[in-house]
Coordinates of C-alpha atoms in Angstrom, one line a residue:
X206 CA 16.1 4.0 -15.1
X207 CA 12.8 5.4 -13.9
X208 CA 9.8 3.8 -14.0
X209 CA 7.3 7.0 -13.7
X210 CA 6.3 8.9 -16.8
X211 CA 4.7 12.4 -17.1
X212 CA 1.2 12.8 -16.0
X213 CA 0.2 15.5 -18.5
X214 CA 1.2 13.7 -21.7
X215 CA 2.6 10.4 -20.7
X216 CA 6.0 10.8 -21.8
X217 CA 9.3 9.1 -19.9
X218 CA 10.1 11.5 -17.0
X219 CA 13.9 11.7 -16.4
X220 CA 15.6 13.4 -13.4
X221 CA 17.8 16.7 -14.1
X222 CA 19.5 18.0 -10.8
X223 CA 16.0 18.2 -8.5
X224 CA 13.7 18.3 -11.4
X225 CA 11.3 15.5 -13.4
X226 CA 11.4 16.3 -16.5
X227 CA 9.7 15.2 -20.2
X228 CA 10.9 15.4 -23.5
X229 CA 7.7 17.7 -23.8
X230 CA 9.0 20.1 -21.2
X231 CA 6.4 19.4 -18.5
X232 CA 8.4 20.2 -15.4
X233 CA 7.5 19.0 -11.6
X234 CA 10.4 19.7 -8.8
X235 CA 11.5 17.1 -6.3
X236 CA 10.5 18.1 -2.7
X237 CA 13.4 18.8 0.0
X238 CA 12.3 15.4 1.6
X239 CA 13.1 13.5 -1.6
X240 CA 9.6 12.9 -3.2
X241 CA 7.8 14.8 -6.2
X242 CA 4.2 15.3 -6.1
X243 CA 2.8 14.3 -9.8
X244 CA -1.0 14.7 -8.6
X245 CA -2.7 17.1 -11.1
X246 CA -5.3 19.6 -9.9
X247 CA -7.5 18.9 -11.8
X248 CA -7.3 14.9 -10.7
X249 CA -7.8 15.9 -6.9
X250 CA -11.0 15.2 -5.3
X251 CA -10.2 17.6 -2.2
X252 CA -7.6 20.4 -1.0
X253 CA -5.8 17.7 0.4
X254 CA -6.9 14.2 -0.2
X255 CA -5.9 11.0 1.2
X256 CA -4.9 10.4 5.1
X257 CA -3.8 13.7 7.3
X258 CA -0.7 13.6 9.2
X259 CA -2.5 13.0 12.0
X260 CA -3.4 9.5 10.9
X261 CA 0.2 9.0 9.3
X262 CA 1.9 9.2 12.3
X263 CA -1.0 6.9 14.2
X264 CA 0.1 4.2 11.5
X265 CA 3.2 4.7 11.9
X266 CA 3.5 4.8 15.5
X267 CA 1.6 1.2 15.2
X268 CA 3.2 -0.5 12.3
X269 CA 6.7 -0.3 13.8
X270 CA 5.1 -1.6 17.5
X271 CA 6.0 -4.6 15.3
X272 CA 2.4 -6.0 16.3
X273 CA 2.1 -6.5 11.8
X274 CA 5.3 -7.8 11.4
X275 CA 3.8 -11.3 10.5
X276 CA 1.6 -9.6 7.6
X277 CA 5.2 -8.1 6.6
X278 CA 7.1 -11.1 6.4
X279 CA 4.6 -12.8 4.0
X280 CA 4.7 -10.2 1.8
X281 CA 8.4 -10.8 1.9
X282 CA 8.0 -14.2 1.2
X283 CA 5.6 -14.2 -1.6
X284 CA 7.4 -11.6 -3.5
X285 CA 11.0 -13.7 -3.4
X286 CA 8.7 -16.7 -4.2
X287 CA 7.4 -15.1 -7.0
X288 CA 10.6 -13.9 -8.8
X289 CA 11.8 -16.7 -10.2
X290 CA 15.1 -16.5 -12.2
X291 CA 14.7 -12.6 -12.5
X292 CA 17.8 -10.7 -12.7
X293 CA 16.2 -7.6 -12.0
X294 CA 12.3 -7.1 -10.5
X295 CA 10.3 -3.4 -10.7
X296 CA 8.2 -3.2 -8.1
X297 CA 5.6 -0.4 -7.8
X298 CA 3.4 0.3 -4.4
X299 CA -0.3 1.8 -5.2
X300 CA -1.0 2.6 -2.2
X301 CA 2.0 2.8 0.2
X302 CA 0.8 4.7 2.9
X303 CA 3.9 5.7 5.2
X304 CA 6.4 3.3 3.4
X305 CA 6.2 0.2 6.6
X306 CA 6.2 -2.7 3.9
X307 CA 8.0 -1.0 1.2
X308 CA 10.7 -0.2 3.8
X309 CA 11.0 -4.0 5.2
X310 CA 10.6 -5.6 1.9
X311 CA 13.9 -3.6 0.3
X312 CA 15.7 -4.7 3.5
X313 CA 14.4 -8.4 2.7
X314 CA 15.5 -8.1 -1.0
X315 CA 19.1 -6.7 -0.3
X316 CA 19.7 -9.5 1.7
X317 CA 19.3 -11.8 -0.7
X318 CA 21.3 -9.4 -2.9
X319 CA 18.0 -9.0 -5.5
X320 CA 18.4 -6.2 -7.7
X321 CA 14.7 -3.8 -8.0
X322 CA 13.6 -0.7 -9.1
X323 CA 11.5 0.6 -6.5
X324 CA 8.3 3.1 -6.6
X325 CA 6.0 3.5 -3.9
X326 CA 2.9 6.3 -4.5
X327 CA -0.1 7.4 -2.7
X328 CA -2.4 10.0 -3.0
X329 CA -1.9 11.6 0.2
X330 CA 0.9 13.8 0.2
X331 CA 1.5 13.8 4.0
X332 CA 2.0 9.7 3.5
X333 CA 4.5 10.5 0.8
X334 CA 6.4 12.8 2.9
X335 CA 7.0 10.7 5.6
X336 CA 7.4 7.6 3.9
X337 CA 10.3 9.5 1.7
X338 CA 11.7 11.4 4.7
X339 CA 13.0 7.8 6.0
X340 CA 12.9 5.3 3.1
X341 CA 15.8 6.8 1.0
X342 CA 16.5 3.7 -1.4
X343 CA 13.0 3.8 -2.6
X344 CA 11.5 6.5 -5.1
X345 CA 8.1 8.1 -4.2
X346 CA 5.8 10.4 -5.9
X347 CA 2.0 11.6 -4.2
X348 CA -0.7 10.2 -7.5
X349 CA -3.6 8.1 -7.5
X350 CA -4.7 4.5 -8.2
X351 CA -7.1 6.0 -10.7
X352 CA -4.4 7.5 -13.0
X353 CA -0.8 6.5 -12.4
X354 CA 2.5 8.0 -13.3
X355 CA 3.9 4.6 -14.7
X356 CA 4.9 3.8 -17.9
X357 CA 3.1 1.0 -19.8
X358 CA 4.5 -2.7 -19.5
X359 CA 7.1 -1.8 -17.2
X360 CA 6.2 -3.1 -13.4
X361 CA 6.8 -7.1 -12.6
X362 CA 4.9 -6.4 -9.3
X363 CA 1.9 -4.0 -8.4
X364 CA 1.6 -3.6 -4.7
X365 CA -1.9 -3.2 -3.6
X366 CA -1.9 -3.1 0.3
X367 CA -5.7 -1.8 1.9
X368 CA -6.1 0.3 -1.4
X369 CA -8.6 1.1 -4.1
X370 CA -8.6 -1.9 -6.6
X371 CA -8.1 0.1 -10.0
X372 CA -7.8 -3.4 -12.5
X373 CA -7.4 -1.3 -15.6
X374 CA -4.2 1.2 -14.6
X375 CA -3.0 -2.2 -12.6
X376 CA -3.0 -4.0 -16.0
X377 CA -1.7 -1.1 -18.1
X378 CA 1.3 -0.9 -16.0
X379 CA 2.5 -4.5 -15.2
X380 CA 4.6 -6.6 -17.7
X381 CA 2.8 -9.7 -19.5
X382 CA 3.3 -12.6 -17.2
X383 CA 4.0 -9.7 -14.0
X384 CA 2.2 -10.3 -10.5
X385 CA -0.5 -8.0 -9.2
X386 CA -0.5 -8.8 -5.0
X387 CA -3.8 -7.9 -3.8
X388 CA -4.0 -7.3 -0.1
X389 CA -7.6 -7.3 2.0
X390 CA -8.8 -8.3 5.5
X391 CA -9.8 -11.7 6.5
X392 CA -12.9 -13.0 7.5
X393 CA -12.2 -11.9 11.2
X394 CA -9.8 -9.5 11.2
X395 CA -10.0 -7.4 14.4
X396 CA -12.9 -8.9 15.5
X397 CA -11.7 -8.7 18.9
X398 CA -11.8 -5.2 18.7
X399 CA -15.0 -5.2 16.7
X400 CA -16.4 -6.8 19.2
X401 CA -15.2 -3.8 21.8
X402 CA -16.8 -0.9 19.8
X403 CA -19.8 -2.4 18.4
X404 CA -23.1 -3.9 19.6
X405 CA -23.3 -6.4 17.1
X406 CA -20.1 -7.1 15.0
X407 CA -19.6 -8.7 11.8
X408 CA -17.3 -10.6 9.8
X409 CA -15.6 -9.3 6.5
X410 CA -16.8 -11.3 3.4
X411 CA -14.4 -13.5 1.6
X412 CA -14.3 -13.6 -2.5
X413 CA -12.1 -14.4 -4.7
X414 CA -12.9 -11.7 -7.8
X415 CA -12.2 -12.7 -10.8
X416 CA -10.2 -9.1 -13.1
X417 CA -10.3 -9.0 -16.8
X418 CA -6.9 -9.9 -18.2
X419 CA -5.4 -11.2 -15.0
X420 CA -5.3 -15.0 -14.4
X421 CA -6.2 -15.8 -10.3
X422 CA -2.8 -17.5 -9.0
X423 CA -4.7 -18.2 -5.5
X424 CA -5.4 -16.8 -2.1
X425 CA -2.3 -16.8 0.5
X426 CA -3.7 -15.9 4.1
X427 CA -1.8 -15.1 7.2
X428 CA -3.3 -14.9 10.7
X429 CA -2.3 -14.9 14.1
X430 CA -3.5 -12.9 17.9
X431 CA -2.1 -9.9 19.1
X432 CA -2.9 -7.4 22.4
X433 CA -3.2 -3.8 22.5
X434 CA -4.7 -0.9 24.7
X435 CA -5.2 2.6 25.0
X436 CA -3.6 4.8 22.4
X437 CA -2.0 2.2 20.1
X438 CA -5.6 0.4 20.2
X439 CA -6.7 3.6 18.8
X440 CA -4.2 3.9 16.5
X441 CA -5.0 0.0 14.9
X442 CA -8.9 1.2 14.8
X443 CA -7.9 4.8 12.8
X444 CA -6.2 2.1 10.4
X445 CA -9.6 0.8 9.3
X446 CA -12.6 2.1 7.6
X447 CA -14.7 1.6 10.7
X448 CA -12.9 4.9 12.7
X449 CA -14.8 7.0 10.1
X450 CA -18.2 5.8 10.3
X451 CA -18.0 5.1 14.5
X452 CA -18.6 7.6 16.6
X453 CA -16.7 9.2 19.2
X454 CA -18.6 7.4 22.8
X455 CA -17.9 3.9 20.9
X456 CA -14.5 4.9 20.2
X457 CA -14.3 5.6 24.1
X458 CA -14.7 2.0 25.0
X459 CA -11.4 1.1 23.3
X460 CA -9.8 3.7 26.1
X461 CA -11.8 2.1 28.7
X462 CA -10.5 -1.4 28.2
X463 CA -7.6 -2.5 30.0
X464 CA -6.4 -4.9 27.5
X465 CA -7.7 -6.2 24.0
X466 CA -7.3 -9.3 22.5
X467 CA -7.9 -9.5 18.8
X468 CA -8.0 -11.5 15.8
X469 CA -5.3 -10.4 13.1
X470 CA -6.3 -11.9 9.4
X471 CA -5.0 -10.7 6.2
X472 CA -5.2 -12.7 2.7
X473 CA -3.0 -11.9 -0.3
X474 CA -5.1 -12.4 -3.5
X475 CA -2.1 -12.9 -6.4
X476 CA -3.2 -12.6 -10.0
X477 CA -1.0 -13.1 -13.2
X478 CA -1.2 -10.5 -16.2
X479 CA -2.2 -12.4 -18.7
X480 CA -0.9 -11.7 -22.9
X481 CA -3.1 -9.1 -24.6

């Protein structure tokens, strides 16, 4: 079964050999790493959007330091708590980056011998590639939040890890009654290092928004401290919206520090699709 349907005309897409195809005859060819790239032209915002590889491998290189393992294993944990007496669970990522979470959480789920239907996308297609280079049990495809290759009602659980918050495709593509995990920083997440680059640092704001359609479950946070330096401190700080709006001499500091010490704080925000 696949959970993806055609972009163009938003038929069921089955796979032939190395190809996705539609009963319309819309065609799009499964890459040698294992992924297939259902962006459309005409839905791009750039030549190449999303994060380079550059920034890939930077997350990469700092996710499996283990330093966000504690963020993983609630993930983990909410998702088996929230299965109930499920025989089977679809679970899409929007937003899966390099495939860290996705990657751990299949490992978590054959464990407990859970059968899923797994589908992690992202809009960047450098992400894609490396997170379907390594994760082979999972299915991945390079689209965005704003216009998802998914079929309607078919998805118990929408991922949403650090990505755009999309309500409407979110709702179209989850099952009545299926989760919607919402991930976003904590009050004081990385204010250690915050407090590093910037003169006069701040904390994150906390709200709980209310979605049309979606019933709030509640807020699950996770916290703890962790120490880095040089390049993997880098690294953390190209994971966050600050690196893009810092410049380079405040940047430098991080290299200059022998150590940091830093707040981690990450809440998942659960909401419940509600009937129509």
């Amino acid at each position: 079964m696949s959970l993806l349907c055609c972009p163009k005309c938003r038929e069921k897409l089955e796979i032939k050999e190395n190809t996705y195809v539609c009963e319309n005859g819309h065609s799009f060819d499964k890459a040698r790493q294992g992924y297939v790239n259902l962006l459309l032209p005409n839905k791009r915002h750039s030549v190449a959007p999303g994060d380079t590889r550059e920034m890939i491998m930077s997350r990469r290189s700092f996710l499996e330091s283990g330093k966000y393992g504690v963020f993983s294993d609630k993930l983990n944990s909410i998702v088996t708590q929230l299965i109930g007496d499920s025989q089977k669970i679809s679970i899409v990522d929007c937003g899966c980056g390099e495939g860290y979470y996705d990657g751990r959480l299949c490992e978590y789920l054959d464990k407990l011998k859970i059968n899923y239907e797994f589908l992690g996308l992202d809009i960047s297609k450098e992400a894609v590639k490396a997170a379907a280079g390594k994760y082979k049990q999972i299915t991945f495809a390079v689209s965005s939040n704003f216009d998802l290759p998914v079929k309607e009602n078919s998805v118990d659980f929408a991922l949403v890890i650090f990505s755009p918050m999309v309500e409407g495709e979110f709702y179209r593509i989850l099952k009545t009654g299926g989760y919607l995990i919402y991930a976003v920083p904590g009050v004081r997440h990385l204010m250690g290092l915050k407090e590093v680059v910037y003169d006069a640092p701040y904390e994150n704001t906390e709200k709980d928004t209310q979605y049309q359609g979606f019933e709030f479950v509640g807020r699950y946070p996770v916290s703890g401290k962790i120490t880095v330096s040089g390049e993997e401190a880098v690294n953390l700080f190209k994971m966050t919206p600050y690196y893009y709006k810092t410049e380079l001499s405040a940047i430098d500091k991080i290299y200059q520090k022998e150590k940091i010490e830093t707040e981690i704080q990450f809440d998942f925000l659960i909401y419940r699709k509600e009937e129509a």
